[in-house]
């Protein structure tokens, strides 16, 4: 079962190498229900990755906080309840696909035949069946990202954080992966936060699209996506889908105006 | 599965089949020297033929030669092992501690800045004529590249991978064995290959500075008796020692680093 994520008046300020401060994010508040899928849409450099890192417990906020089921993200992360897929595949080049998927468990010292079978099944479900013993450099970027996704799912996390996981892929691959991912998520009622530049992807994946302003990213508006939980490729040919795409596009005009000012 | 095919230098050793041009070239050169020497346009004592080298080895006695070879080989391998271990250790320490880096770096560089030949008599003076002075010499020349290779290898590590491991709850020890060390290995091996050849130089120079045995000692003796054929033969034996150490390291590298990305597949 998914956990709820509450982002509360969060701000992050970096100190860059030359000593200047960069306000990267916020203040921003977002509440994600347990089992809800939310897409974060915002211009480049607005602090999306920063927000995700805080939610994953990898970065301390400057002010405000993120709680996952009422806890600091560090705690569920240590329990393996947060799965993260980064912008780049970030696989260990010296480990096979299967070993990469099992990495989170191996670090915590719990690999047995049962989880190995689970990993093999996961890989099959994500379209990497038969590649268990290949090395990452023998896979295409799309396949590598599938592997990273399987790694994020291996511990059956309650929260899935996705940082533009498919940005490097072409349109077709991207669509296919989105559906594969939805299929993977559906029975788990996982809570998912998807960061993306892509309006189509945001609508396809989420129950709600949150639009962010330019840096420092703040919530500009949000659009509910009432397309139901089950999504299949036919959805992409439906009018309802495009209505949502259009309303998100309209919402996007607002941050553009804000950038111009 | 595609594997990078390339030269010894770039890390992959392939079958003899791919080395035939090099072998053929060597054979041709040998033949040329042999034929030219046999014309006697330069006296054979000054430019011996290749067959003369073989003869000089036979005359000196292969078992006698082998004894000296074993001594130099032992010194080189032991020195290389010590140098590689210490060099790697210093590299890791320098990587983890700014403070140690600041203390050690000038010392490391200075130790390398003292010419090897100048150091040899001193070490012999301090440590005597037996193998220890030579082992230390070999270690002293091999540790430096390994330290540099280790530090630069560890620094090169992809931060995203270390971040990933930390995000999965790995402690620094795990991050080191699973990411840093492996990412540094190509650089470390490049350094080890250099060091393996250098270690022979170290032990031979040590032997030439004062010794009761070893190829360096034998070389000095042969030079003293102006036995050019034997001198040249000993040089070749030294080279074969360095070459086999290099090849061993290269083979080990190929065995350990089996994940090298399939880039630069030799389509130069
Ligand atoms: N480690 C850092 N030190 C200093 N500034 C940083 C650091 N990381 C990010 N920033 C700055 O913070 C801002 C937000 O960065 P972030 O990576 O979160 O953006 P993003 O929305 O994910 O961008 P993109 O869509 O291009 O991935 C950027 O303007 C960036 O310059
Ligand atoms: Mg980003």
PDB file of N, CA, C and O in Angstrom, chain B residues 26 29-31 33-34 37-38 43-62 65 218-219 222 226-239:
ATOM      1  N   UNK B  26      59.698  -8.179 -35.710  1.00  0.00           N
ATOM      2  CA  UNK B  26      60.838  -8.526 -34.857  1.00  0.00           C
ATOM      3  C   UNK B  26      61.733  -9.545 -35.551  1.00  0.00           C
ATOM      4  O   UNK B  26      62.960  -9.418 -35.564  1.00  0.00           O
ATOM      5  N   UNK B  29      63.732  -7.899 -38.294  1.00  0.00           N
ATOM      6  CA  UNK B  29      64.824  -7.094 -37.748  1.00  0.00           C
ATOM      7  C   UNK B  29      65.971  -7.995 -37.295  1.00  0.00           C
ATOM      8  O   UNK B  29      67.138  -7.713 -37.582  1.00  0.00           O
ATOM      9  N   UNK B  30      65.589  -9.081 -36.608  1.00  0.00           N
ATOM     10  CA  UNK B  30      66.604 -10.032 -36.143  1.00  0.00           C
ATOM     11  C   UNK B  30      67.411 -10.569 -37.316  1.00  0.00           C
ATOM     12  O   UNK B  30      68.646 -10.609 -37.297  1.00  0.00           O
ATOM     13  N   UNK B  31      66.671 -10.946 -38.337  1.00  0.00           N
ATOM     14  CA  UNK B  31      67.303 -11.500 -39.530  1.00  0.00           C
ATOM     15  C   UNK B  31      68.241 -10.464 -40.158  1.00  0.00           C
ATOM     16  O   UNK B  31      69.376 -10.781 -40.552  1.00  0.00           O
ATOM     17  N   UNK B  33      69.760  -7.911 -38.726  1.00  0.00           N
ATOM     18  CA  UNK B  33      70.954  -7.730 -37.896  1.00  0.00           C
ATOM     19  C   UNK B  33      71.913  -8.902 -38.108  1.00  0.00           C
ATOM     20  O   UNK B  33      73.119  -8.721 -38.293  1.00  0.00           O
ATOM     21  N   UNK B  34      71.323 -10.102 -38.095  1.00  0.00           N
ATOM     22  CA  UNK B  34      72.130 -11.308 -38.258  1.00  0.00           C
ATOM     23  C   UNK B  34      72.922 -11.265 -39.570  1.00  0.00           C
ATOM     24  O   UNK B  34      74.136 -11.458 -39.600  1.00  0.00           O
ATOM     25  N   UNK B  37      75.527  -8.434 -39.592  1.00  0.00           N
ATOM     26  CA  UNK B  37      76.679  -8.747 -38.741  1.00  0.00           C
ATOM     27  C   UNK B  37      77.571  -9.770 -39.418  1.00  0.00           C
ATOM     28  O   UNK B  37      78.792  -9.700 -39.332  1.00  0.00           O
ATOM     29  N   UNK B  38      76.930 -10.704 -40.117  1.00  0.00           N
ATOM     30  CA  UNK B  38      77.723 -11.761 -40.758  1.00  0.00           C
ATOM     31  C   UNK B  38      78.578 -11.261 -41.909  1.00  0.00           C
ATOM     32  O   UNK B  38      79.488 -11.942 -42.359  1.00  0.00           O
ATOM     33  N   UNK B  43      83.343  -5.096 -37.014  1.00  0.00           N
ATOM     34  CA  UNK B  43      83.870  -6.280 -36.312  1.00  0.00           C
ATOM     35  C   UNK B  43      82.831  -6.922 -35.409  1.00  0.00           C
ATOM     36  O   UNK B  43      82.069  -6.226 -34.726  1.00  0.00           O
ATOM     37  N   UNK B  44      82.796  -8.271 -35.400  1.00  0.00           N
ATOM     38  CA  UNK B  44      81.787  -9.009 -34.643  1.00  0.00           C
ATOM     39  C   UNK B  44      81.857  -8.745 -33.148  1.00  0.00           C
ATOM     40  O   UNK B  44      80.866  -8.863 -32.446  1.00  0.00           O
ATOM     41  N   UNK B  45      83.042  -8.403 -32.625  1.00  0.00           N
ATOM     42  CA  UNK B  45      83.131  -8.123 -31.193  1.00  0.00           C
ATOM     43  C   UNK B  45      82.375  -6.864 -30.832  1.00  0.00           C
ATOM     44  O   UNK B  45      81.936  -6.672 -29.703  1.00  0.00           O
ATOM     45  N   UNK B  46      82.244  -5.966 -31.834  1.00  0.00           N
ATOM     46  CA  UNK B  46      81.508  -4.724 -31.557  1.00  0.00           C
ATOM     47  C   UNK B  46      80.032  -4.905 -31.889  1.00  0.00           C
ATOM     48  O   UNK B  46      79.158  -4.560 -31.101  1.00  0.00           O
ATOM     49  N   UNK B  47      79.726  -5.440 -33.059  1.00  0.00           N
ATOM     50  CA  UNK B  47      78.341  -5.729 -33.406  1.00  0.00           C
ATOM     51  C   UNK B  47      78.164  -7.230 -33.591  1.00  0.00           C
ATOM     52  O   UNK B  47      78.339  -7.756 -34.684  1.00  0.00           O
ATOM     53  N   UNK B  48      77.835  -7.916 -32.510  1.00  0.00           N
ATOM     54  CA  UNK B  48      77.677  -9.363 -32.618  1.00  0.00           C
ATOM     55  C   UNK B  48      76.390  -9.720 -33.350  1.00  0.00           C
ATOM     56  O   UNK B  48      75.423  -8.964 -33.320  1.00  0.00           O
ATOM     57  N   UNK B  49      76.412 -10.860 -33.997  1.00  0.00           N
ATOM     58  CA  UNK B  49      75.198 -11.360 -34.629  1.00  0.00           C
ATOM     59  C   UNK B  49      74.300 -11.970 -33.559  1.00  0.00           C
ATOM     60  O   UNK B  49      74.748 -12.273 -32.446  1.00  0.00           O
ATOM     61  N   UNK B  50      73.038 -12.153 -33.925  1.00  0.00           N
ATOM     62  CA  UNK B  50      72.097 -12.713 -32.961  1.00  0.00           C
ATOM     63  C   UNK B  50      72.543 -14.109 -32.543  1.00  0.00           C
ATOM     64  O   UNK B  50      72.428 -14.495 -31.378  1.00  0.00           O
ATOM     65  N   UNK B  51      73.124 -14.835 -33.504  1.00  0.00           N
ATOM     66  CA  UNK B  51      73.592 -16.182 -33.179  1.00  0.00           C
ATOM     67  C   UNK B  51      74.744 -16.129 -32.175  1.00  0.00           C
ATOM     68  O   UNK B  51      74.923 -17.037 -31.373  1.00  0.00           O
ATOM     69  N   UNK B  52      75.495 -15.012 -32.200  1.00  0.00           N
ATOM     70  CA  UNK B  52      76.574 -14.853 -31.230  1.00  0.00           C
ATOM     71  C   UNK B  52      76.027 -14.714 -29.812  1.00  0.00           C
ATOM     72  O   UNK B  52      76.637 -15.161 -28.845  1.00  0.00           O
ATOM     73  N   UNK B  53      74.861 -14.034 -29.710  1.00  0.00           N
ATOM     74  CA  UNK B  53      74.254 -13.875 -28.393  1.00  0.00           C
ATOM     75  C   UNK B  53      73.897 -15.241 -27.838  1.00  0.00           C
ATOM     76  O   UNK B  53      74.163 -15.552 -26.677  1.00  0.00           O
ATOM     77  N   UNK B  54      73.281 -16.041 -28.681  1.00  0.00           N
ATOM     78  CA  UNK B  54      72.894 -17.385 -28.256  1.00  0.00           C
ATOM     79  C   UNK B  54      74.134 -18.169 -27.834  1.00  0.00           C
ATOM     80  O   UNK B  54      74.136 -18.843 -26.794  1.00  0.00           O
ATOM     81  N   UNK B  55      75.192 -18.013 -28.623  1.00  0.00           N
ATOM     82  CA  UNK B  55      76.434 -18.731 -28.309  1.00  0.00           C
ATOM     83  C   UNK B  55      76.990 -18.265 -26.971  1.00  0.00           C
ATOM     84  O   UNK B  55      77.440 -19.079 -26.151  1.00  0.00           O
ATOM     85  N   UNK B  56      76.942 -16.967 -26.721  1.00  0.00           N
ATOM     86  CA  UNK B  56      77.501 -16.439 -25.473  1.00  0.00           C
ATOM     87  C   UNK B  56      76.714 -16.957 -24.274  1.00  0.00           C
ATOM     88  O   UNK B  56      77.271 -17.221 -23.214  1.00  0.00           O
ATOM     89  N   UNK B  57      75.404 -17.103 -24.461  1.00  0.00           N
ATOM     90  CA  UNK B  57      74.593 -17.673 -23.383  1.00  0.00           C
ATOM     91  C   UNK B  57      75.003 -19.119 -23.145  1.00  0.00           C
ATOM     92  O   UNK B  57      75.173 -19.552 -22.003  1.00  0.00           O
ATOM     93  N   UNK B  58      75.200 -19.834 -24.235  1.00  0.00           N
ATOM     94  CA  UNK B  58      75.599 -21.238 -24.101  1.00  0.00           C
ATOM     95  C   UNK B  58      76.946 -21.346 -23.376  1.00  0.00           C
ATOM     96  O   UNK B  58      77.131 -22.148 -22.479  1.00  0.00           O
ATOM     97  N   UNK B  59      77.888 -20.485 -23.775  1.00  0.00           N
ATOM     98  CA  UNK B  59      79.223 -20.529 -23.172  1.00  0.00           C
ATOM     99  C   UNK B  59      79.210 -20.167 -21.689  1.00  0.00           C
ATOM    100  O   UNK B  59      79.955 -20.720 -20.898  1.00  0.00           O
ATOM    101  N   UNK B  60      78.364 -19.163 -21.365  1.00  0.00           N
ATOM    102  CA  UNK B  60      78.313 -18.745 -19.963  1.00  0.00           C
ATOM    103  C   UNK B  60      77.692 -19.830 -19.105  1.00  0.00           C
ATOM    104  O   UNK B  60      77.930 -19.902 -17.901  1.00  0.00           O
ATOM    105  N   UNK B  61      76.838 -20.601 -19.707  1.00  0.00           N
ATOM    106  CA  UNK B  61      76.167 -21.666 -18.959  1.00  0.00           C
ATOM    107  C   UNK B  61      74.763 -21.227 -18.560  1.00  0.00           C
ATOM    108  O   UNK B  61      74.616 -20.338 -17.733  1.00  0.00           O
ATOM    109  N   UNK B  62      73.773 -21.854 -19.188  1.00  0.00           N
ATOM    110  CA  UNK B  62      72.382 -21.457 -18.938  1.00  0.00           C
ATOM    111  C   UNK B  62      71.995 -21.551 -17.455  1.00  0.00           C
ATOM    112  O   UNK B  62      71.274 -20.703 -16.954  1.00  0.00           O
ATOM    113  N   UNK B  65      73.345 -18.595 -15.661  1.00  0.00           N
ATOM    114  CA  UNK B  65      72.542 -17.430 -16.033  1.00  0.00           C
ATOM    115  C   UNK B  65      71.188 -17.459 -15.321  1.00  0.00           C
ATOM    116  O   UNK B  65      70.687 -16.444 -14.826  1.00  0.00           O
ATOM    117  N   UNK B 218      75.838  -9.308 -13.388  1.00  0.00           N
ATOM    118  CA  UNK B 218      76.387 -10.038 -14.529  1.00  0.00           C
ATOM    119  C   UNK B 218      76.674  -9.096 -15.696  1.00  0.00           C
ATOM    120  O   UNK B 218      77.692  -9.212 -16.378  1.00  0.00           O
ATOM    121  N   UNK B 219      75.763  -8.143 -15.878  1.00  0.00           N
ATOM    122  CA  UNK B 219      75.929  -7.172 -16.959  1.00  0.00           C
ATOM    123  C   UNK B 219      77.206  -6.366 -16.735  1.00  0.00           C
ATOM    124  O   UNK B 219      78.006  -6.170 -17.654  1.00  0.00           O
ATOM    125  N   UNK B 222      80.140  -8.438 -17.591  1.00  0.00           N
ATOM    126  CA  UNK B 222      80.311  -8.636 -19.033  1.00  0.00           C
ATOM    127  C   UNK B 222      80.828  -7.365 -19.694  1.00  0.00           C
ATOM    128  O   UNK B 222      81.605  -7.418 -20.634  1.00  0.00           O
ATOM    129  N   UNK B 226      84.391  -6.591 -21.659  1.00  0.00           N
ATOM    130  CA  UNK B 226      84.064  -6.201 -23.026  1.00  0.00           C
ATOM    131  C   UNK B 226      83.488  -7.371 -23.818  1.00  0.00           C
ATOM    132  O   UNK B 226      83.835  -7.604 -24.971  1.00  0.00           O
ATOM    133  N   UNK B 227      82.606  -8.116 -23.180  1.00  0.00           N
ATOM    134  CA  UNK B 227      81.917  -9.202 -23.874  1.00  0.00           C
ATOM    135  C   UNK B 227      80.583  -8.656 -24.378  1.00  0.00           C
ATOM    136  O   UNK B 227      79.555  -8.784 -23.720  1.00  0.00           O
ATOM    137  N   UNK B 228      80.633  -8.000 -25.553  1.00  0.00           N
ATOM    138  CA  UNK B 228      79.449  -7.293 -26.054  1.00  0.00           C
ATOM    139  C   UNK B 228      78.296  -8.259 -26.294  1.00  0.00           C
ATOM    140  O   UNK B 228      77.144  -7.957 -25.983  1.00  0.00           O
ATOM    141  N   UNK B 229      78.613  -9.422 -26.809  1.00  0.00           N
ATOM    142  CA  UNK B 229      77.552 -10.391 -27.090  1.00  0.00           C
ATOM    143  C   UNK B 229      76.826 -10.773 -25.812  1.00  0.00           C
ATOM    144  O   UNK B 229      75.586 -10.799 -25.766  1.00  0.00           O
ATOM    145  N   UNK B 230      77.569 -11.011 -24.756  1.00  0.00           N
ATOM    146  CA  UNK B 230      76.934 -11.385 -23.492  1.00  0.00           C
ATOM    147  C   UNK B 230      76.130 -10.207 -22.922  1.00  0.00           C
ATOM    148  O   UNK B 230      75.004 -10.375 -22.447  1.00  0.00           O
ATOM    149  N   UNK B 231      76.710  -8.995 -22.984  1.00  0.00           N
ATOM    150  CA  UNK B 231      75.996  -7.807 -22.510  1.00  0.00           C
ATOM    151  C   UNK B 231      74.642  -7.692 -23.202  1.00  0.00           C
ATOM    152  O   UNK B 231      73.603  -7.499 -22.562  1.00  0.00           O
ATOM    153  N   UNK B 232      74.674  -7.815 -24.525  1.00  0.00           N
ATOM    154  CA  UNK B 232      73.441  -7.686 -25.290  1.00  0.00           C
ATOM    155  C   UNK B 232      72.463  -8.796 -24.923  1.00  0.00           C
ATOM    156  O   UNK B 232      71.258  -8.559 -24.774  1.00  0.00           O
ATOM    157  N   UNK B 233      73.014  -9.999 -24.746  1.00  0.00           N
ATOM    158  CA  UNK B 233      72.147 -11.120 -24.388  1.00  0.00           C
ATOM    159  C   UNK B 233      71.482 -10.880 -23.045  1.00  0.00           C
ATOM    160  O   UNK B 233      70.269 -11.123 -22.869  1.00  0.00           O
ATOM    161  N   UNK B 234      72.245 -10.358 -22.083  1.00  0.00           N
ATOM    162  CA  UNK B 234      71.691 -10.087 -20.756  1.00  0.00           C
ATOM    163  C   UNK B 234      70.599  -9.014 -20.845  1.00  0.00           C
ATOM    164  O   UNK B 234      69.545  -9.119 -20.212  1.00  0.00           O
ATOM    165  N   UNK B 235      70.845  -7.994 -21.677  1.00  0.00           N
ATOM    166  CA  UNK B 235      69.824  -6.950 -21.862  1.00  0.00           C
ATOM    167  C   UNK B 235      68.521  -7.576 -22.360  1.00  0.00           C
ATOM    168  O   UNK B 235      67.429  -7.221 -21.903  1.00  0.00           O
ATOM    169  N   UNK B 236      68.643  -8.513 -23.292  1.00  0.00           N
ATOM    170  CA  UNK B 236      67.438  -9.160 -23.820  1.00  0.00           C
ATOM    171  C   UNK B 236      66.739  -9.977 -22.738  1.00  0.00           C
ATOM    172  O   UNK B 236      65.514  -9.999 -22.657  1.00  0.00           O
ATOM    173  N   UNK B 237      67.538 -10.637 -21.899  1.00  0.00           N
ATOM    174  CA  UNK B 237      66.946 -11.415 -20.808  1.00  0.00           C
ATOM    175  C   UNK B 237      66.196 -10.490 -19.844  1.00  0.00           C
ATOM    176  O   UNK B 237      65.078 -10.774 -19.406  1.00  0.00           O
ATOM    177  N   UNK B 238      66.805  -9.339 -19.553  1.00  0.00           N
ATOM    178  CA  UNK B 238      66.140  -8.347 -18.696  1.00  0.00           C
ATOM    179  C   UNK B 238      64.815  -7.911 -19.306  1.00  0.00           C
ATOM    180  O   UNK B 238      63.789  -7.826 -18.630  1.00  0.00           O
ATOM    181  N   UNK B 239      64.861  -7.646 -20.618  1.00  0.00           N
ATOM    182  CA  UNK B 239      63.649  -7.214 -21.300  1.00  0.00           C
ATOM    183  C   UNK B 239      62.574  -8.285 -21.208  1.00  0.00           C
ATOM    184  O   UNK B 239      61.397  -7.992 -20.974  1.00  0.00           O
TER     185      UNK B 239
END
